[in-house]
Coordinates of N, CA and C in Angstrom, one line a residue:
X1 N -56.4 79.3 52.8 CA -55.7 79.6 54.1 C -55.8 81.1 54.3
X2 N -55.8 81.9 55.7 CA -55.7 82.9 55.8 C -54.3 83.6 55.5
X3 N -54.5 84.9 54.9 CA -53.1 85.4 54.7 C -53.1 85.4 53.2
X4 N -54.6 85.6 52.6 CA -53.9 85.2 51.0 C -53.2 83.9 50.4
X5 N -53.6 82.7 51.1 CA -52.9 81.6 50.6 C -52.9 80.8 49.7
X6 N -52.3 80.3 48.8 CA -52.3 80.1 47.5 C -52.1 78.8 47.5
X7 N -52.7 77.7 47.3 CA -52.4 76.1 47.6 C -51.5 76.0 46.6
X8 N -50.4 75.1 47.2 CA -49.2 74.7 45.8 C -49.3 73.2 46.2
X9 N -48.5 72.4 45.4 CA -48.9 71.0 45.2 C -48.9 70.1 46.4
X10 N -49.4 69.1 47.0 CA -49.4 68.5 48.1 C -50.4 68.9 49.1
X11 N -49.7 68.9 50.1 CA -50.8 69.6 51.3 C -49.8 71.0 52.2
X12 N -49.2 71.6 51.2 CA -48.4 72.6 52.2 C -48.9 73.7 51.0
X13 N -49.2 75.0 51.4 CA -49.5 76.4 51.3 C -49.1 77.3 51.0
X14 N -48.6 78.2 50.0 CA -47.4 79.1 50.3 C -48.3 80.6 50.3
X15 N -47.9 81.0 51.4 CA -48.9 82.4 51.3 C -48.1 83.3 50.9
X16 N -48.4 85.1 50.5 CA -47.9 85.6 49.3 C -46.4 86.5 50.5
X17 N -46.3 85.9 51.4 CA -45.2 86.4 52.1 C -44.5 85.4 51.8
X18 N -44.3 84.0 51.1 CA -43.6 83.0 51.2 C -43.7 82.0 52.1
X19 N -43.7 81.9 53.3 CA -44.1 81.3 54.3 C -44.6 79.9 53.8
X20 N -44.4 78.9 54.3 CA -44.9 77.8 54.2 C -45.6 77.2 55.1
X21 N -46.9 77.1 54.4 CA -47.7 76.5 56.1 C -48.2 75.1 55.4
X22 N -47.6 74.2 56.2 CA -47.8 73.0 56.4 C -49.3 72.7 57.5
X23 N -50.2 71.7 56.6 CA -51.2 71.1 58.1 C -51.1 69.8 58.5
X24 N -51.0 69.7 59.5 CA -51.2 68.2 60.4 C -52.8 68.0 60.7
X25 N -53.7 67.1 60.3 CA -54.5 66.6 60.6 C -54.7 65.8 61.7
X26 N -55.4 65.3 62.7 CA -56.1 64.4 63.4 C -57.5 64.5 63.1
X27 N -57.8 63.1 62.5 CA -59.0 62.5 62.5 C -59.4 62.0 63.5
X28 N -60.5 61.9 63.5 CA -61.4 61.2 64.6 C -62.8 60.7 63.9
X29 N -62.8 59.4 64.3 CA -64.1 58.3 64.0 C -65.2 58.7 65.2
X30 N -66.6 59.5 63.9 CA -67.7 60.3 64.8 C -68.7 58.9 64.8
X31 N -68.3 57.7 64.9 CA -69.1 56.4 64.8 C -69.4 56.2 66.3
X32 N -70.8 56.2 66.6 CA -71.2 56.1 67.9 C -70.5 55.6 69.0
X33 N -69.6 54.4 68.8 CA -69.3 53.9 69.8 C -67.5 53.8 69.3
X34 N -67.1 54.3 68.4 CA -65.8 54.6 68.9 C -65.1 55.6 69.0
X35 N -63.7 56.1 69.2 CA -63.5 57.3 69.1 C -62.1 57.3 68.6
X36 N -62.2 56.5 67.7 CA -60.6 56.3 67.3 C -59.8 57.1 66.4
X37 N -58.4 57.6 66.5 CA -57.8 58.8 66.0 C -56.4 58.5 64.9
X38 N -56.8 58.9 64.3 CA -55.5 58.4 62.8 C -54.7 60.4 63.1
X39 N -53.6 60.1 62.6 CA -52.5 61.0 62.1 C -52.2 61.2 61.0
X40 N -52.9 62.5 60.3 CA -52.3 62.5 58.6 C -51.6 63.4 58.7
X41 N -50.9 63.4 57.4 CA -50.1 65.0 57.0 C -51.0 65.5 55.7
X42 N -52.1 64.9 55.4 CA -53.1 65.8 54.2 C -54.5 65.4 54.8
X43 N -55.3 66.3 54.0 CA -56.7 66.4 54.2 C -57.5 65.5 54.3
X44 N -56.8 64.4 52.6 CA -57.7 63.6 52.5 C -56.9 62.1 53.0
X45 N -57.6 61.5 53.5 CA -56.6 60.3 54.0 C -56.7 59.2 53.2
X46 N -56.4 57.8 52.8 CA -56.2 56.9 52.2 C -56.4 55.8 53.3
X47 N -56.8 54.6 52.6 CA -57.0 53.6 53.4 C -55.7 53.1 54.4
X48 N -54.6 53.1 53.8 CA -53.4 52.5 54.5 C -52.9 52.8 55.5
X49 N -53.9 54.4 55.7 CA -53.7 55.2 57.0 C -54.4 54.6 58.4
X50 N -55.1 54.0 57.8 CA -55.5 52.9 59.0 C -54.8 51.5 59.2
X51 N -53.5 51.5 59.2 CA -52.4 50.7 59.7 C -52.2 50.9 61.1
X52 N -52.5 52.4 61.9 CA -51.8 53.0 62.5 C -52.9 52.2 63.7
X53 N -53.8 52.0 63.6 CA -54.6 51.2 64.6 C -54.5 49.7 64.8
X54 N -54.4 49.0 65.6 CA -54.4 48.0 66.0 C -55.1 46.6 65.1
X55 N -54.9 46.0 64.9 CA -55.3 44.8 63.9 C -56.7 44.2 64.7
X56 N -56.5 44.3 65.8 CA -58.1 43.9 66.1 C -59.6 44.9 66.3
X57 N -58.9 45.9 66.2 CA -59.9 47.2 66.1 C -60.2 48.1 64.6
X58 N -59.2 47.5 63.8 CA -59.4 48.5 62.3 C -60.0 47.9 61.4
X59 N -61.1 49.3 61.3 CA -61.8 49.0 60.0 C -61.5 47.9 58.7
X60 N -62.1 47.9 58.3 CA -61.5 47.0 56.7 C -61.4 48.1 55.8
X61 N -62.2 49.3 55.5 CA -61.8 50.1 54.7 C -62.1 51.7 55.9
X62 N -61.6 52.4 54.7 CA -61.8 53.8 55.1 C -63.4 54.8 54.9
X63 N -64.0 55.1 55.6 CA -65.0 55.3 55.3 C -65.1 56.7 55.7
X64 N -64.8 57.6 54.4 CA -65.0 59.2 54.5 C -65.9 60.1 55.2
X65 N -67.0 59.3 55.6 CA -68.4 60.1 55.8 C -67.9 60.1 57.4
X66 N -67.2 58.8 57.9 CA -67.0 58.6 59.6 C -66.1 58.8 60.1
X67 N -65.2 59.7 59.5 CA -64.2 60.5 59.9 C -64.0 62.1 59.5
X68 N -63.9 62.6 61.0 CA -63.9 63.9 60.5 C -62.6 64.6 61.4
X69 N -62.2 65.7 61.2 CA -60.8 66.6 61.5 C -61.1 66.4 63.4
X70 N -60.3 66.3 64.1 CA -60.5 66.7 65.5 C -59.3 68.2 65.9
X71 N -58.1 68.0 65.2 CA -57.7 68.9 65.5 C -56.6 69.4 63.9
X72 N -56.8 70.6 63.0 CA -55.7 70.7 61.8 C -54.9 72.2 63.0
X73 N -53.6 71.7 62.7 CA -52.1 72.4 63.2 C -52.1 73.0 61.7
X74 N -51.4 74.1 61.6 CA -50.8 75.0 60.7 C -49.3 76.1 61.3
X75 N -49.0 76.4 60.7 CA -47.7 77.4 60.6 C -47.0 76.9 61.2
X76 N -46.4 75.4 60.4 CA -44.6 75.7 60.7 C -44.0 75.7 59.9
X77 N -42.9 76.1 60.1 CA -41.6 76.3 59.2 C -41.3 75.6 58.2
X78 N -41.2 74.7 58.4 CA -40.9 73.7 57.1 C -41.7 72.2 57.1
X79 N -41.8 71.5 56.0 CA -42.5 70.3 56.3 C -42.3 69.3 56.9
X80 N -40.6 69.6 57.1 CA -40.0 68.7 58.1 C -40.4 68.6 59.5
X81 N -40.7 69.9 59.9 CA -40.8 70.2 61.3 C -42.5 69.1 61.5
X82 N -43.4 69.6 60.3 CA -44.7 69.0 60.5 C -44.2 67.2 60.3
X83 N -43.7 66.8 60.1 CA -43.2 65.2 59.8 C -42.7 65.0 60.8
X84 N -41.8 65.8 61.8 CA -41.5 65.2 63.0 C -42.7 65.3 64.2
X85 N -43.5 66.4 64.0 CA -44.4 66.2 65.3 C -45.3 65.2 64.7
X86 N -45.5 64.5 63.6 CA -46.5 63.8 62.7 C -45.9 62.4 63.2
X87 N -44.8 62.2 63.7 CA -43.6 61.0 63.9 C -43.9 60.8 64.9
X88 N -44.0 61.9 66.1 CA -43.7 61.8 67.5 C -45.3 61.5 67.7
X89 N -46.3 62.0 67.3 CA -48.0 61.8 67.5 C -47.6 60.1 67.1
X90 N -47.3 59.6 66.5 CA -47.8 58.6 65.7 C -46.8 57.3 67.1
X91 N -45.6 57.4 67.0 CA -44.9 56.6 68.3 C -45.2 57.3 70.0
X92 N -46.1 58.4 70.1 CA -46.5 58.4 71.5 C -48.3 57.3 71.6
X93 N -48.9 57.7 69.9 CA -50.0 56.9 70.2 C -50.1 55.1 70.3
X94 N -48.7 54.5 69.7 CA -48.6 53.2 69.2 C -48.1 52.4 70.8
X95 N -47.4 53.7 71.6 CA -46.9 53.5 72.8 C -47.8 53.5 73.8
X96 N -49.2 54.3 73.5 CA -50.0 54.4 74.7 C -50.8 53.3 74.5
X97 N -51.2 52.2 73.0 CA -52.1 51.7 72.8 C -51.3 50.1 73.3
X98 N -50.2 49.6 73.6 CA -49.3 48.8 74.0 C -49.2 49.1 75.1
X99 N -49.5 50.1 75.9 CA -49.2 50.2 77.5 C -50.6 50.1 77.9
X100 N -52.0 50.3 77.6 CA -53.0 49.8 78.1 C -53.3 48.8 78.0
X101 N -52.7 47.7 76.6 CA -53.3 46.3 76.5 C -52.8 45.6 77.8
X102 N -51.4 45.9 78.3 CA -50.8 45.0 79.1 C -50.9 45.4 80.8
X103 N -51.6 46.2 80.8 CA -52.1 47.3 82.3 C -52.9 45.6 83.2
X104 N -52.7 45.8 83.8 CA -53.2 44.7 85.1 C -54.6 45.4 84.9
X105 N -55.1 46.4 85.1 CA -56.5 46.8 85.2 C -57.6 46.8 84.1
X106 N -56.6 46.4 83.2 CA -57.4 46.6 81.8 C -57.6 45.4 81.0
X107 N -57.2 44.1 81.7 CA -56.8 42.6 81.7 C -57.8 42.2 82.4
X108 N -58.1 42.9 83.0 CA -59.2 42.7 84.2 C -60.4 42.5 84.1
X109 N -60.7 43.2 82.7 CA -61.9 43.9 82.7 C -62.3 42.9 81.3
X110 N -64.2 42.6 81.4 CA -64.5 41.6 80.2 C -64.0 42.5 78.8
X111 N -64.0 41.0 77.8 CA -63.8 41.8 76.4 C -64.1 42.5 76.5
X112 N -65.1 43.0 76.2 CA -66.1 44.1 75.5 C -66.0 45.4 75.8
X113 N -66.0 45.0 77.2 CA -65.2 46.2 77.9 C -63.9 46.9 77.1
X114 N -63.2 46.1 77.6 CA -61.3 46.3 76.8 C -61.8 47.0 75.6
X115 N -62.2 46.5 74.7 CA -62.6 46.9 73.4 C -63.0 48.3 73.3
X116 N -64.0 48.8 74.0 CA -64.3 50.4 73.6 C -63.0 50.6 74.6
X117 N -62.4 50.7 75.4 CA -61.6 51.4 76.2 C -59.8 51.8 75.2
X118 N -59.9 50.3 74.3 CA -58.9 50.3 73.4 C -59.1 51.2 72.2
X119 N -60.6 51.8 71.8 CA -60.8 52.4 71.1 C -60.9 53.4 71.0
X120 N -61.4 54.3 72.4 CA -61.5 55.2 73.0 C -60.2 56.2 72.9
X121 N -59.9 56.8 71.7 CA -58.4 57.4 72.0 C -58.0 58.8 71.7
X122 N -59.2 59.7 72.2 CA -59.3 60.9 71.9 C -58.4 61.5 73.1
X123 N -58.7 61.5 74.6 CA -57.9 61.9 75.3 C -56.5 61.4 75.3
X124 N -56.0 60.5 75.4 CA -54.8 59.9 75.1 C -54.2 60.7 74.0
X125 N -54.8 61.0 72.8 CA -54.1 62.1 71.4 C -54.1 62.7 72.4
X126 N -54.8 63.9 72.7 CA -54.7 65.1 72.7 C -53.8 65.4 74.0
X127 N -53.5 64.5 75.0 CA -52.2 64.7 75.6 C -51.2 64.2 75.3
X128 N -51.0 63.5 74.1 CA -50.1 63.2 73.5 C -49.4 64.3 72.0
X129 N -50.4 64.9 72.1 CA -50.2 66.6 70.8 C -49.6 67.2 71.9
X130 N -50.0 67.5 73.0 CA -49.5 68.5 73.9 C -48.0 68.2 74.3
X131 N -47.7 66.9 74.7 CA -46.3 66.6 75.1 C -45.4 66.5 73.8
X132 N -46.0 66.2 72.4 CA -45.1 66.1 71.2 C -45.3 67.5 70.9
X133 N -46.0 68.6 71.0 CA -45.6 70.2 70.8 C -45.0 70.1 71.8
X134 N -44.6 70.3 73.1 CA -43.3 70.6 73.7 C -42.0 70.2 73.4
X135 N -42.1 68.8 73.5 CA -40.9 68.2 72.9 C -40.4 69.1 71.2
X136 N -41.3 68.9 70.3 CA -40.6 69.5 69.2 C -40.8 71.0 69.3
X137 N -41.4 71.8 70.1 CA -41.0 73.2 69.8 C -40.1 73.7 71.3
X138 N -39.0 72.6 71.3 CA -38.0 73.0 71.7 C -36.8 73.4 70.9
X139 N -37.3 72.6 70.1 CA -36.4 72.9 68.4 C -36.9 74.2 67.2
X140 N -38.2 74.6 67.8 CA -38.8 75.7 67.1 C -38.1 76.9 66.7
X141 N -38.3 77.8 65.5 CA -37.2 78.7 65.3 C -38.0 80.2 65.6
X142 N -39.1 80.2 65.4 CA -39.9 81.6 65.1 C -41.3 80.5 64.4
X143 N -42.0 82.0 65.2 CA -43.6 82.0 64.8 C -44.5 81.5 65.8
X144 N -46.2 81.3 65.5 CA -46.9 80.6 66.4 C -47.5 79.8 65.8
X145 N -47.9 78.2 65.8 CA -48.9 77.2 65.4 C -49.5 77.8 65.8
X146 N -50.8 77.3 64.9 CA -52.3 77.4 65.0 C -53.0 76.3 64.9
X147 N -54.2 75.7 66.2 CA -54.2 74.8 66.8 C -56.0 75.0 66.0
X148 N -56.3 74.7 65.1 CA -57.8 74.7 64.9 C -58.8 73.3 64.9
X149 N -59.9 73.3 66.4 CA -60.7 72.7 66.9 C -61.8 72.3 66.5
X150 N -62.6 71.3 66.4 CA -63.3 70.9 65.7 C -64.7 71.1 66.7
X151 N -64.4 70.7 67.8 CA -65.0 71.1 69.3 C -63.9 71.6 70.1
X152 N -64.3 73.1 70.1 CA -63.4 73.7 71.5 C -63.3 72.6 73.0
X153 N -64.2 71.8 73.3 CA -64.2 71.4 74.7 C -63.2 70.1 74.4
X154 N -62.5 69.4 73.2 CA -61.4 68.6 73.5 C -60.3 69.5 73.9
X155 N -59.8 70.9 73.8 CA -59.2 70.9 73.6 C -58.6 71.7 75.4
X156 N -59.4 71.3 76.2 CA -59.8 71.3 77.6 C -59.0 70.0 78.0
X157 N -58.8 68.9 77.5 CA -58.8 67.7 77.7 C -56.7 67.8 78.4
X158 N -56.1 68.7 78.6 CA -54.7 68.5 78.4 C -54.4 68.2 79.3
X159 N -54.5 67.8 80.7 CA -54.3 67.6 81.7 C -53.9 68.5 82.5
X160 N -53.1 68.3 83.4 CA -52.5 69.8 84.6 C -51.7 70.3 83.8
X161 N -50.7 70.1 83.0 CA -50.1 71.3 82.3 C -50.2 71.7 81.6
X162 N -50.4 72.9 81.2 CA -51.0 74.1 80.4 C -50.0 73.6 78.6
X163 N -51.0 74.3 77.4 CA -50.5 74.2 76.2 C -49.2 75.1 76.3
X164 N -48.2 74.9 75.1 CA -47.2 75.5 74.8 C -47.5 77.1 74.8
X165 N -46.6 78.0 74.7 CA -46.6 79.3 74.7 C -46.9 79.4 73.3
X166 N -46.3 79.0 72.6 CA -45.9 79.2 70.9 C -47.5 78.9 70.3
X167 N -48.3 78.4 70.7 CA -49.6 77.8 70.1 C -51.0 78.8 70.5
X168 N -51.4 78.9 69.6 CA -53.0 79.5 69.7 C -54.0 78.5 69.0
X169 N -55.3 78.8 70.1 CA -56.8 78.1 69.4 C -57.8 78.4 68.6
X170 N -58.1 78.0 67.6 CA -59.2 78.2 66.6 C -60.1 77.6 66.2
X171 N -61.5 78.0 66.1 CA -62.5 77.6 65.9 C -62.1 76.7 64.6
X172 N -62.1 75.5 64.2 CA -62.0 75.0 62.5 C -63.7 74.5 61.6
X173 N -63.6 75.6 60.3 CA -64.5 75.0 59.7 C -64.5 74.3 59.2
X174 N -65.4 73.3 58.8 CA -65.4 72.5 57.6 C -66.4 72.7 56.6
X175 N -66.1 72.2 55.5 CA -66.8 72.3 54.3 C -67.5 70.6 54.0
X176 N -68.6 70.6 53.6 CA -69.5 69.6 53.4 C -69.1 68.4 54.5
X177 N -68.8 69.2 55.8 CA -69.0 68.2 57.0 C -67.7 67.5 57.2
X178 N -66.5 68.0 56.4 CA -65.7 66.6 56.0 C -64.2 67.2 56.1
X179 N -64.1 68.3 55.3 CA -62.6 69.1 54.9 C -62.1 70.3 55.9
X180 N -61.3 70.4 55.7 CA -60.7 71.6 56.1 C -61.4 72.8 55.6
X181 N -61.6 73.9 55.3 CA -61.7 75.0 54.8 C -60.1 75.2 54.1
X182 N -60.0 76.3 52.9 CA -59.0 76.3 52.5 C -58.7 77.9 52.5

């Protein structure tokens, strides 16, 4: 991590000012035809993290190579703070993916159709990150998250209202196509 950061156990960071930087992960499935987005609180994810998708669209296993970061958050306060916007991502996405199945226009439309549209859930996050940072950095105490992009042009995707004040954008590397940088 920048700042001298010294990994301590888990997935939180303590840099040599003390500071705790916690990361929030969003995955995204780089598999041609879908675009489907998991919520971690660590790097590496585990299979059971694919609960968070729908029963008729999730994989059988997890497959590392076809997932990679779309967006890692850093610097908040505590790991609680990262657990509640990690709560709020997770019941705004469960909520958007229930409010499309039952849409008149989306009923409408043949399987197959439905199917990539159900899977398709990169824009849906990423205006759902934008309204769960507002909502929780109403509660914010000090500092700025750091919002690091995997492709700058998702992060275009926010709709008419502008990101939080508290947040800035960053290029994110990864290491052998897959991790964070540390």
């Amino acid at each position: 991590m920048e700042g001298g950061g010294v990994p301590s156990t888990g997935n939180s960071f303590k840099s040599a000012a003390g500071v705790v930087a916690v990361v929030v992960v969003l995955g995204r499935n780089i598999h041609v035809q879908t675009n489907q987005v998991l919520v971690s609180l660590k790097q590496n994810m585990k299979n059971k993290t694919l609960n968070q998708l729908g029963t008729t669209h999730r994989p059988v296993r997890l497959r590392k190579d076809l997932w990679r970061p779309l967006v890692a958050l850093t610097g908040f306060d505590t790991p609680q703070s990262a657990q509640a916007l990690s709560d709020a991502l997770l019941e705004r996405s469960q909520t958007c993916q229930k409010e499309l199945k039952v849409s008149a226009d989306h009923v409408a439309k043949p399987r197959r159709l439905r199917a990539v549209d159900e899977m398709n859930m990169v824009e849906s996050s990423v205006l759902s990150l934008r309204d769960a940072l507002e909502s929780v950095g109403t509660r914010r105490q000090q500092g700025k998250l750091l919002a690091l992009w995997e492709q700058p042009q998702w992060m275009e995707l926010k709709g008419e209202k502008e990101w939080p004040s508290f947040l800035e954008h960053g290029q994110l590397e990864l290491r052998n196509n897959r991790f964070v940088k540390e």
